[in-house]
PDB file of C-alpha atoms in Angstrom:
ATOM      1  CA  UNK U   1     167.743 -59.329 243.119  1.00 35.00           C
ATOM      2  CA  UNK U   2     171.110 -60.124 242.153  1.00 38.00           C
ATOM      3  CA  UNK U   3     172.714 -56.815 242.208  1.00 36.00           C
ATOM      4  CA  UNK U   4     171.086 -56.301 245.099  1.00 36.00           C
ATOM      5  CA  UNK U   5     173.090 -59.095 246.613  1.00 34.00           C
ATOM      6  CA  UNK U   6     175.947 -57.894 245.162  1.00 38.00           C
ATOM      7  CA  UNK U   7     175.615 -54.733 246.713  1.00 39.00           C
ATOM      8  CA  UNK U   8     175.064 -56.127 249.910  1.00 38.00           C
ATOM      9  CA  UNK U   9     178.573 -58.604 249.537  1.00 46.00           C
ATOM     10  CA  UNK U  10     180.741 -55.649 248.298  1.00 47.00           C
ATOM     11  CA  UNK U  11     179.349 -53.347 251.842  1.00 43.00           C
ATOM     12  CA  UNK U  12     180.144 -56.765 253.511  1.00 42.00           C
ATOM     13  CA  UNK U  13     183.391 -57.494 252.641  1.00 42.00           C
ATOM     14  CA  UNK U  14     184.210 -53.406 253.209  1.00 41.00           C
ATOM     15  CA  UNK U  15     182.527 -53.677 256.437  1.00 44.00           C
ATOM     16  CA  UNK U  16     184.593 -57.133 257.171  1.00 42.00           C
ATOM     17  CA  UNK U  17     188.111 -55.539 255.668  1.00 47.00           C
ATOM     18  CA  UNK U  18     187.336 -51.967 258.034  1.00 45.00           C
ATOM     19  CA  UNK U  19     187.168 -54.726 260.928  1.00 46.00           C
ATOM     20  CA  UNK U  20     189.920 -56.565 260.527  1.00 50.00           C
ATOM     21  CA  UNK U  21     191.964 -53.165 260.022  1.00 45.00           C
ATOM     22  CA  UNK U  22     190.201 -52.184 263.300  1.00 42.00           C
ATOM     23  CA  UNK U  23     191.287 -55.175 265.241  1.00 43.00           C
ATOM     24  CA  UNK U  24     194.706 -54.781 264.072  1.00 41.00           C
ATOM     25  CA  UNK U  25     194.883 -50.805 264.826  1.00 41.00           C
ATOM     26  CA  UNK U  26     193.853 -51.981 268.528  1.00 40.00           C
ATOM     27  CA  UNK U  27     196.166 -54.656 268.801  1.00 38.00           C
ATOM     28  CA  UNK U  28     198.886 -52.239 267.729  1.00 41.00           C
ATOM     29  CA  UNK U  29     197.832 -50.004 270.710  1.00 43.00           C
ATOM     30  CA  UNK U  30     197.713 -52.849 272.800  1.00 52.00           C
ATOM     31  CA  UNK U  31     201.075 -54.184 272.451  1.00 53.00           C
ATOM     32  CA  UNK U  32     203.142 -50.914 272.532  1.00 91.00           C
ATOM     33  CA  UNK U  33     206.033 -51.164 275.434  1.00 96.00           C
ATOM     34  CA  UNK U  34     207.688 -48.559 277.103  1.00 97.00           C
ATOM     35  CA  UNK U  35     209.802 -50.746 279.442  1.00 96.00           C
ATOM     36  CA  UNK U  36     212.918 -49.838 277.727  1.00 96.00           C
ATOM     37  CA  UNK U  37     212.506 -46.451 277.405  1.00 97.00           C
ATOM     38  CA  UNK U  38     212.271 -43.627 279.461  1.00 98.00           C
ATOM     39  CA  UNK U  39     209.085 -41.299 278.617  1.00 98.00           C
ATOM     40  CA  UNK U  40     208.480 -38.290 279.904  1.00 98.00           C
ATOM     41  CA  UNK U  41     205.716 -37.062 281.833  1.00 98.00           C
ATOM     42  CA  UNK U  42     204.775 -32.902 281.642  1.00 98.00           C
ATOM     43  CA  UNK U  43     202.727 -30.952 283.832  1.00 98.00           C
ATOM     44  CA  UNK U  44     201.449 -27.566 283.029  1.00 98.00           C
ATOM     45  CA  UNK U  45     200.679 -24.669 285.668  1.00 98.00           C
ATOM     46  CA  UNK U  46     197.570 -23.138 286.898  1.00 97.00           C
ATOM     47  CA  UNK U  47     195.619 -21.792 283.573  1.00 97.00           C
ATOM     48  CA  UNK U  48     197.716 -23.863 281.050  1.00 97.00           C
ATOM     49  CA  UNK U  49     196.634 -25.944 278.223  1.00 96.00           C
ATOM     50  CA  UNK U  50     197.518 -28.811 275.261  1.00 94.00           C
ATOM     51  CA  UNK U  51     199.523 -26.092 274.088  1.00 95.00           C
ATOM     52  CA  UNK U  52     201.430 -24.645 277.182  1.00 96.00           C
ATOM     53  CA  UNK U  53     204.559 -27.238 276.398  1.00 97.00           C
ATOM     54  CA  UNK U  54     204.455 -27.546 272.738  1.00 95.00           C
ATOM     55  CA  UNK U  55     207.177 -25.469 271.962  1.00 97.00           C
ATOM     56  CA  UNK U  56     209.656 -26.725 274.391  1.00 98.00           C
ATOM     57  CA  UNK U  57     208.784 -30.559 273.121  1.00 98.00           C
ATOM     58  CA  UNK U  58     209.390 -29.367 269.321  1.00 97.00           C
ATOM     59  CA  UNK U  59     212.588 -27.642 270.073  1.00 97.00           C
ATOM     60  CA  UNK U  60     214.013 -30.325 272.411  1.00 98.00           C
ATOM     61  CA  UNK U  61     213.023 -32.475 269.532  1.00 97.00           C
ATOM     62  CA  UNK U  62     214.536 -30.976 267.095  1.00 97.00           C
ATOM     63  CA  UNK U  63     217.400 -30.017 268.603  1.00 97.00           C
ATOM     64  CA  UNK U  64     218.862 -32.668 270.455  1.00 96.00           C
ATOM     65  CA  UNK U  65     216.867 -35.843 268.677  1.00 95.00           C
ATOM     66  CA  UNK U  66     216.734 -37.939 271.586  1.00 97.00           C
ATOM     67  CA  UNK U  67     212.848 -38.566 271.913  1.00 97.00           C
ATOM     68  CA  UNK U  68     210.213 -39.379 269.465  1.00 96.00           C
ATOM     69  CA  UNK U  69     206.558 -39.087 269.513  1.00 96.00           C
ATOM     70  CA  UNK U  70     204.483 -37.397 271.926  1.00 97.00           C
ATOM     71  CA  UNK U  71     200.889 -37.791 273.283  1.00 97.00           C
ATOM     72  CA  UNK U  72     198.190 -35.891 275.395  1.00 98.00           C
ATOM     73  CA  UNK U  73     196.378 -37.433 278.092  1.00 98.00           C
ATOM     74  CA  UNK U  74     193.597 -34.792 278.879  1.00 98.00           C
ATOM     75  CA  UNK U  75     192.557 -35.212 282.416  1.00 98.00           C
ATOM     76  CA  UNK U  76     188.702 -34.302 282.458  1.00 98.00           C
ATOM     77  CA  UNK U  77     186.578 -32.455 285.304  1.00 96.00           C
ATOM     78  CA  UNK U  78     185.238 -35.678 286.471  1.00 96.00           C
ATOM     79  CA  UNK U  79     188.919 -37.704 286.374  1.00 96.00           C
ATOM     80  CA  UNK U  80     188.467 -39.423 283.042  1.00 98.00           C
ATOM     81  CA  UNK U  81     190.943 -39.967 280.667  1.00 98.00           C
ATOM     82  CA  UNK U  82     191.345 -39.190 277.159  1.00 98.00           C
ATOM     83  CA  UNK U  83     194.190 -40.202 275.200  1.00 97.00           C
ATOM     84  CA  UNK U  84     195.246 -37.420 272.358  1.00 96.00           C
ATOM     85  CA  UNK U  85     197.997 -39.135 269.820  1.00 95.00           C
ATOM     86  CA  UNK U  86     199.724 -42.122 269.739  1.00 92.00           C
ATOM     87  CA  UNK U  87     202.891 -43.788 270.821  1.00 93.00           C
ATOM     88  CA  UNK U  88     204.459 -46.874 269.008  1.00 88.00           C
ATOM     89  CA  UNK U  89     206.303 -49.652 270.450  1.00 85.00           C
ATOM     90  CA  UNK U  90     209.166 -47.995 268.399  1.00 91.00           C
ATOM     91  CA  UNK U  91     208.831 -44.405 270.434  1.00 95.00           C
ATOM     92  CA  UNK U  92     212.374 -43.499 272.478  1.00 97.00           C
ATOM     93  CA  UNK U  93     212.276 -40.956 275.400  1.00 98.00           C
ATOM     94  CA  UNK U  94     208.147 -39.990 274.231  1.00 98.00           C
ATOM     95  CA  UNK U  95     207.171 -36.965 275.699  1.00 98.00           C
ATOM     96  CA  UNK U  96     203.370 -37.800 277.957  1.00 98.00           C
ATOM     97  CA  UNK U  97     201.754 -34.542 278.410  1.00 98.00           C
ATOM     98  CA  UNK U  98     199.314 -34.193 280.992  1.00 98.00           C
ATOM     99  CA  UNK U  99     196.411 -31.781 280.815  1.00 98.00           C
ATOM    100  CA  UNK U 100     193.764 -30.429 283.022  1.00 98.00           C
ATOM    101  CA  UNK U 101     190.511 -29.741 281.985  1.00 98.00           C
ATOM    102  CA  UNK U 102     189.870 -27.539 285.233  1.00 98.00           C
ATOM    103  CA  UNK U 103     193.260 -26.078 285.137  1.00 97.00           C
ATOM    104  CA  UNK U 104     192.579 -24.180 287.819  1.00 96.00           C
ATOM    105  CA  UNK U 105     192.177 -26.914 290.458  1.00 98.00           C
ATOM    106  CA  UNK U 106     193.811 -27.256 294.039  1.00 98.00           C
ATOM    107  CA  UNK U 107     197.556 -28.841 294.168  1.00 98.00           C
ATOM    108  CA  UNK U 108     196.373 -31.815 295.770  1.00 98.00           C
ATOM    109  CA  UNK U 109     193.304 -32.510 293.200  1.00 98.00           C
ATOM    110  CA  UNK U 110     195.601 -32.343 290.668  1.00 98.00           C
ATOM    111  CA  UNK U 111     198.312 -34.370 292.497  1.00 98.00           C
ATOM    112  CA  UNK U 112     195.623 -36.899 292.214  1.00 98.00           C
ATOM    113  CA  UNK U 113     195.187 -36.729 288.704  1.00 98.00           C
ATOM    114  CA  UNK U 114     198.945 -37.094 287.956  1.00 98.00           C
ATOM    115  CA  UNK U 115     198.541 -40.865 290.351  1.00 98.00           C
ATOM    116  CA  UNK U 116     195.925 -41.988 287.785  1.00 98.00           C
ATOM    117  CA  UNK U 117     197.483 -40.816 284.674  1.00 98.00           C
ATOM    118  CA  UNK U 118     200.760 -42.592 286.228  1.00 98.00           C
ATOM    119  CA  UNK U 119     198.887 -45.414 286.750  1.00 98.00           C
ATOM    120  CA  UNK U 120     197.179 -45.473 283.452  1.00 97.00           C
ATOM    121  CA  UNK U 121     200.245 -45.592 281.837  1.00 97.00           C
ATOM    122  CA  UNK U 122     201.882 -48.051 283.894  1.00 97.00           C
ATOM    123  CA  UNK U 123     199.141 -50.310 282.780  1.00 96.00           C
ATOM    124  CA  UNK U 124     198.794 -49.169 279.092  1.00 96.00           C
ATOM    125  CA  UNK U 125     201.998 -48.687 278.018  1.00 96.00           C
ATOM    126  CA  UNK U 126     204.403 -50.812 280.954  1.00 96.00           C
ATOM    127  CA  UNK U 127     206.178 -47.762 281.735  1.00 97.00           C
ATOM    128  CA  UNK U 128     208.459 -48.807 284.390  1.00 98.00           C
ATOM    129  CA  UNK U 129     210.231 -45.728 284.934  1.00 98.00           C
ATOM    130  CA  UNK U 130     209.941 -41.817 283.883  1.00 98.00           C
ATOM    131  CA  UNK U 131     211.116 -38.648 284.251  1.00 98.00           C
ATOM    132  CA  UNK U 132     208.867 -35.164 284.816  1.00 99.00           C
ATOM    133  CA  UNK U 133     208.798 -31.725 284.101  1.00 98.00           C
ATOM    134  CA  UNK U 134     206.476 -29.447 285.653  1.00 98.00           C
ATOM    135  CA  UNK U 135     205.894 -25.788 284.965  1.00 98.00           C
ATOM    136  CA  UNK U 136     204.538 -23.459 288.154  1.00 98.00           C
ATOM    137  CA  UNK U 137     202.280 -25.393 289.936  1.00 98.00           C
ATOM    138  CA  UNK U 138     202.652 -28.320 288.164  1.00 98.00           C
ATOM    139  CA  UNK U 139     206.099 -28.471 289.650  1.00 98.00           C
ATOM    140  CA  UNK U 140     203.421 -28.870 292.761  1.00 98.00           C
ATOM    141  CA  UNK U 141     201.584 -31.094 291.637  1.00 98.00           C
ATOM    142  CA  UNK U 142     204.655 -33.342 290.878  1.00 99.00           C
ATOM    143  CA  UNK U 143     206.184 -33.156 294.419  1.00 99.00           C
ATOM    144  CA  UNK U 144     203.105 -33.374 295.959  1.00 98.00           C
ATOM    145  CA  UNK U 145     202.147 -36.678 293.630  1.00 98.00           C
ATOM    146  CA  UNK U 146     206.321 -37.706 294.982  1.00 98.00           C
ATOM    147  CA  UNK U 147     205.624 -37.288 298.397  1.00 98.00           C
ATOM    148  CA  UNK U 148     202.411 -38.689 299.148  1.00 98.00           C
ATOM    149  CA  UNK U 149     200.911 -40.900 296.325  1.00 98.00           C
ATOM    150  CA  UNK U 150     203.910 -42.789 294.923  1.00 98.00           C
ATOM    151  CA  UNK U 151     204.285 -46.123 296.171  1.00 96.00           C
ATOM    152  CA  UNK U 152     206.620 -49.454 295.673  1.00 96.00           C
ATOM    153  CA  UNK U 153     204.302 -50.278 292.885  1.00 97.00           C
ATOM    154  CA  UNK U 154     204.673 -47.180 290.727  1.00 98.00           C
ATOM    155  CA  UNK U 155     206.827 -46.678 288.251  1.00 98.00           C
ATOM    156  CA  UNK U 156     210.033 -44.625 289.495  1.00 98.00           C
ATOM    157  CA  UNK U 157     210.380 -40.995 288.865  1.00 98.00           C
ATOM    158  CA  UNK U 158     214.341 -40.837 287.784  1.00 98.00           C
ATOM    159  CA  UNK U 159     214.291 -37.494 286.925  1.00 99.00           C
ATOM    160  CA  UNK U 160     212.274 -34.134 288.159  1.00 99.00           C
ATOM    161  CA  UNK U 161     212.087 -30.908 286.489  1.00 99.00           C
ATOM    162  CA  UNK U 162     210.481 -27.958 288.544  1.00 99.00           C
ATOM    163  CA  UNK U 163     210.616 -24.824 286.078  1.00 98.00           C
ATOM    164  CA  UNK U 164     209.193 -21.503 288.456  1.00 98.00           C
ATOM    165  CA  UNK U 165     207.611 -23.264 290.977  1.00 98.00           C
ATOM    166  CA  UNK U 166     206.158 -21.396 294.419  1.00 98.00           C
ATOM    167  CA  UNK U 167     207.155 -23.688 297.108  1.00 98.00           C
ATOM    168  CA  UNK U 168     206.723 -20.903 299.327  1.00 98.00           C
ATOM    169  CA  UNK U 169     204.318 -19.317 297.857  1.00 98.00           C
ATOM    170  CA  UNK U 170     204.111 -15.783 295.744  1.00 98.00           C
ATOM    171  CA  UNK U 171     204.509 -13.130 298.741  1.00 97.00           C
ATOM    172  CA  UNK U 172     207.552 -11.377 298.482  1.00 95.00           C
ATOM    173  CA  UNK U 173     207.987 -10.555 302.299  1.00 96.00           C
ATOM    174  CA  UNK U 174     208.476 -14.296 302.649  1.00 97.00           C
ATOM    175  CA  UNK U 175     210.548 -14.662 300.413  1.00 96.00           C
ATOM    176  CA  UNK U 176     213.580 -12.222 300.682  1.00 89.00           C
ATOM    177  CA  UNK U 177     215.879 -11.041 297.870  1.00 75.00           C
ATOM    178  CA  UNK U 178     218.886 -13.671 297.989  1.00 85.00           C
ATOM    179  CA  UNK U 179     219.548 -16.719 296.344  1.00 92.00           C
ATOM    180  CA  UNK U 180     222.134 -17.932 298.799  1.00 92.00           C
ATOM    181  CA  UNK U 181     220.216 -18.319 301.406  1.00 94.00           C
ATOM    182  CA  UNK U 182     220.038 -21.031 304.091  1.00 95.00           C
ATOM    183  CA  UNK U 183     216.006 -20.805 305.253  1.00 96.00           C
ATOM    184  CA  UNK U 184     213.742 -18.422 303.654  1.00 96.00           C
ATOM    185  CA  UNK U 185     212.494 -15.302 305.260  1.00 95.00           C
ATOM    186  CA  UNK U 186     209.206 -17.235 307.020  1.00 97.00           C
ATOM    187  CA  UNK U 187     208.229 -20.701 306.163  1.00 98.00           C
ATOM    188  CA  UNK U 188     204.748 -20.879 304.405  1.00 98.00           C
ATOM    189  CA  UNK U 189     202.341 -23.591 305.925  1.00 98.00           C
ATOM    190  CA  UNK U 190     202.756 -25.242 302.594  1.00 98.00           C
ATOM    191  CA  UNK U 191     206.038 -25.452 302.503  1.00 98.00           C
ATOM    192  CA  UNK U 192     206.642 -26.791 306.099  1.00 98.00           C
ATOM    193  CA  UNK U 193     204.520 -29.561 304.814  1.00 98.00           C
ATOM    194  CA  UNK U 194     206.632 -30.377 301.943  1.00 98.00           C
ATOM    195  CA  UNK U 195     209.598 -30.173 303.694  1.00 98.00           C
ATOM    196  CA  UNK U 196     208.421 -32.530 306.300  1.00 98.00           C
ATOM    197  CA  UNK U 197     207.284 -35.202 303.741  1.00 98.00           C
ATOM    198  CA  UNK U 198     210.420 -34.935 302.134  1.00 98.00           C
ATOM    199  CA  UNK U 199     211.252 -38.064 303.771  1.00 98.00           C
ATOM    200  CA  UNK U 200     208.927 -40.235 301.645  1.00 98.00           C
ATOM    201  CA  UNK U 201     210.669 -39.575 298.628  1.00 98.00           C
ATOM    202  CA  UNK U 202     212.946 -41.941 296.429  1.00 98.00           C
ATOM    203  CA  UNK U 203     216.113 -41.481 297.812  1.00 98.00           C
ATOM    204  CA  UNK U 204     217.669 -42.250 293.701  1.00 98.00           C
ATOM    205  CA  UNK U 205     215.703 -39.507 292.603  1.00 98.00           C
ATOM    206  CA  UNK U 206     217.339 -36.754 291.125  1.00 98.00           C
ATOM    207  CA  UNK U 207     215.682 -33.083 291.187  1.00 99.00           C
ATOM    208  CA  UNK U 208     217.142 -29.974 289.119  1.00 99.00           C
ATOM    209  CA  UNK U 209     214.893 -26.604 289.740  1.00 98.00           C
ATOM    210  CA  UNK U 210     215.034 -23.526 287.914  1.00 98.00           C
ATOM    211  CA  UNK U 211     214.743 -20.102 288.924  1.00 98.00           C
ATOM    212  CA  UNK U 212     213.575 -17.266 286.715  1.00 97.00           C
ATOM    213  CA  UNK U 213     215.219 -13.843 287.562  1.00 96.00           C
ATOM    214  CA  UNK U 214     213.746 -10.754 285.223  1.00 95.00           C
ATOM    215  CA  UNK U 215     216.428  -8.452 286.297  1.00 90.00           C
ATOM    216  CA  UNK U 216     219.218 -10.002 287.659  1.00 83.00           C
ATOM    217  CA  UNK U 217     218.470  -9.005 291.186  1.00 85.00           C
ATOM    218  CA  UNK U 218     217.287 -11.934 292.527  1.00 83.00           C
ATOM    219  CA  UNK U 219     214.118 -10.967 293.158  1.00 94.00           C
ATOM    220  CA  UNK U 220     211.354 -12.737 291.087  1.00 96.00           C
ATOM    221  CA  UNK U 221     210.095 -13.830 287.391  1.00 97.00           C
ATOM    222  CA  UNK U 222     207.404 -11.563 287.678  1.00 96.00           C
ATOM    223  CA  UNK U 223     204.987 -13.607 289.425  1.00 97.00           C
ATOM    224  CA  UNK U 224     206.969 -16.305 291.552  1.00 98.00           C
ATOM    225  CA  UNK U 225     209.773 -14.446 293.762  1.00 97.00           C
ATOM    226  CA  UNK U 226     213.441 -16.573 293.141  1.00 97.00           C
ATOM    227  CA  UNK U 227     213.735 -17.386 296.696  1.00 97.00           C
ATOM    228  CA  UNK U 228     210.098 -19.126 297.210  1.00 98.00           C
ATOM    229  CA  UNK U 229     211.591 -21.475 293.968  1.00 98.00           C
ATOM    230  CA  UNK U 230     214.772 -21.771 295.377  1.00 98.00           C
ATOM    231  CA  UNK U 231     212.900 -23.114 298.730  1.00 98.00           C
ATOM    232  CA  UNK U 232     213.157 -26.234 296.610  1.00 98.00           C
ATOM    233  CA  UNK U 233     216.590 -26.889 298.161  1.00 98.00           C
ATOM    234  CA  UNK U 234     214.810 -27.178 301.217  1.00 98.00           C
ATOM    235  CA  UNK U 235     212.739 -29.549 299.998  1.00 98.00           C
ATOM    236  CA  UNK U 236     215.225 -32.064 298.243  1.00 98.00           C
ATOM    237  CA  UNK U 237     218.458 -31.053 298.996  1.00 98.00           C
ATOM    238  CA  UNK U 238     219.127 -33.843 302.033  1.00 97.00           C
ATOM    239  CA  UNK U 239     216.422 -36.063 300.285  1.00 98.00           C
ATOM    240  CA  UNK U 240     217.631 -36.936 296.916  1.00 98.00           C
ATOM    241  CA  UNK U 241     220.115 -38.215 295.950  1.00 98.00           C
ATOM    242  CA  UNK U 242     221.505 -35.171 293.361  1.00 98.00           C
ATOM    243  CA  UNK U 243     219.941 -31.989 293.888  1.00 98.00           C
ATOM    244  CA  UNK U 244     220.950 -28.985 291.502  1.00 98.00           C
ATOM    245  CA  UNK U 245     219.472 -25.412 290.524  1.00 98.00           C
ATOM    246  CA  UNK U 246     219.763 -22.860 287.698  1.00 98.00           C
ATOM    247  CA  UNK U 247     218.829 -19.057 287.621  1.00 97.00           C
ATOM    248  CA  UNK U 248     217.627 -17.875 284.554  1.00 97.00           C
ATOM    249  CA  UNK U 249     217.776 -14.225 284.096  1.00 96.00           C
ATOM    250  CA  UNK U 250     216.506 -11.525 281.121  1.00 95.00           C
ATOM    251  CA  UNK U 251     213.289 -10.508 279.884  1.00 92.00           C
ATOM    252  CA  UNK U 252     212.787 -13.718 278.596  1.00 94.00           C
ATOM    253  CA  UNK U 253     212.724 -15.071 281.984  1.00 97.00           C
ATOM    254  CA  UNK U 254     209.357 -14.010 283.168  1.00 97.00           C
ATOM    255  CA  UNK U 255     206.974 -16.454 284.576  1.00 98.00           C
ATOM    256  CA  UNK U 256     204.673 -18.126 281.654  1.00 96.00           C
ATOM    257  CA  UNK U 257     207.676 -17.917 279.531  1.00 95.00           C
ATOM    258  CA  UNK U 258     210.328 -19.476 281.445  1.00 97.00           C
ATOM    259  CA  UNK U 259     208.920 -22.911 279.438  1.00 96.00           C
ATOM    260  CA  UNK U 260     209.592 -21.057 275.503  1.00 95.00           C
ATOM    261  CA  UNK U 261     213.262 -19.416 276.734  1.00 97.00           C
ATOM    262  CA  UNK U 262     215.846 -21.600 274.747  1.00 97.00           C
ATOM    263  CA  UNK U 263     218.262 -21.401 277.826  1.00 98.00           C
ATOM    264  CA  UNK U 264     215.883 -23.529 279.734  1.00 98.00           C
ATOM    265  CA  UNK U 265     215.751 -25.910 277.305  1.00 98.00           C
ATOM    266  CA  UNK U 266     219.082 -26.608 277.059  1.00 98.00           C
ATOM    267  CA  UNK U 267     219.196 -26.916 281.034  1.00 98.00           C
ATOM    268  CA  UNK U 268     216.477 -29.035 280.776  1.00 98.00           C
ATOM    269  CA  UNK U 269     217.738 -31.727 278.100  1.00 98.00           C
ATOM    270  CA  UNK U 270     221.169 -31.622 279.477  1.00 98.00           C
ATOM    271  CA  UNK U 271     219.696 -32.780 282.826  1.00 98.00           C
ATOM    272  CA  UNK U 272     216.954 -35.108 281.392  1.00 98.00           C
ATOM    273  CA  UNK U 273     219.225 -36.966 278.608  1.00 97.00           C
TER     274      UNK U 273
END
């Protein structure tokens, strides 16, 4: 009977020592703050996954040691959130990644899904301001999430980062080979829209896009033509209150790599640090 007992004190002083260490781990979660810092938030294109900005995070890492710690907030089918990592109240510059589970979703779905994530981390972390990257169609998602969802109570977007996005879409008779154009070749419905509700952005944000140019001729990354991301000027050009672009060229400038070309991170980190 007695080692029964004992048995049964040892499993309850285990089970009382794994709470306590519980309680703490939580309360460690609970009190990290971001207020100080400046994290920043990703946002893969069409098809991407956990793993479509891991190389530019470890590289910017290690390269220019400004941010520590990163974590994935995996955006399920039915808008739940699921928290991948952790932060501390000790993380500087943390990279947020944001992934789809239906990564194939329209631009304002997903626009919607950045809001809650935003949100989420507004309340679980006290971010108070951020800056964003977005690849493709995350760039999309990003400036439609700017535009229309963003309000006095969310944290502010400093900083935005669209890498080969379509503002005017992917057909190349709209978009004409130039980069020094004033207006594209025809306006796509979509991008008539974001122009017009250009208006409701932060007028202190600051916006740098970037171009990918296979061939040095202006014409496209392979999938998104350099002019339809360039339309980004005439999105945020009289909006914001800096607006700059780069054109990367060379085979390693095609589309889905434009986020793994070393040149692009260094235009990237020099803008976001």
């Amino acid at each position: 009977m007695w080692r029964k007992l004992a048995l049964f004190g040892g499993c309850f002083f285990v089970a009382v020592a794994l709470f306590g260490s519980i309680k703490a781990y939580s309360a460690k979660l609970k009190d990290v703050d971001l207020s100080d810092t400046t994290p920043i938030v990703l946002v893969h294109g069409t098809h991407g996954t956990a793993n479509s900005f891991n190389g530019m995070i470890s590289r910017i890492t290690a390269t220019y040691g400004k941010s520590t710690d990163k974590v994935i907030v995996l955006v399920k089918k039915d808008g739940t959130l699921e928290y991948q990592g952790m932060l501390s109240d000790k993380s500087k510059n943390p990279f947020i990644q944001i992934v789809f589970e239906n990564n194939d979703a329209p631009i304002d779905q997903e626009a919607e899904w950045v809001d809650a994530v935003i949100k989420d981390i507004q309340k679980k972390y006290n971010v108070t301001q951020y800056n964003a990257i977005g690849h493709s169609n995350g760039g999309l998602a990003l400036t439609t999430y700017a535009e229309e969802l963003a309000d006095d109570s969310s944290p502010m977007m400093e900083k935005l980062v669209v890498i080969g996005t379509p503002f005017n879409d992917l057909d190349a008779d709209d978009n004409a080979a130039s980069t020094d154009f004033v207006d594209v070749t025809n306006r796509t419905a979509e991008l008539q829209k974001y122009i017009a509700d250009s208006s409701n952005l932060d007028a202190n944000l600051k916006v740098l896009s970037i171009a990918g140019d296979l061939d040095n001729d202006s014409v496209s990354d392979g999938v998104v033509p350099v002019q339809s991301a360039l339309a980004s000027r005439l999105i945020f050009d009289d909006a914001v209150v800096d607006y700059s672009e780069q054109v990367v060229t060379g085979s390693d400038a095609q589309h889905s790599d434009l986020h793994e070309n070393t040149t692009v991170d260094a235009i990237v980190a020099g803008f976001i640090y």
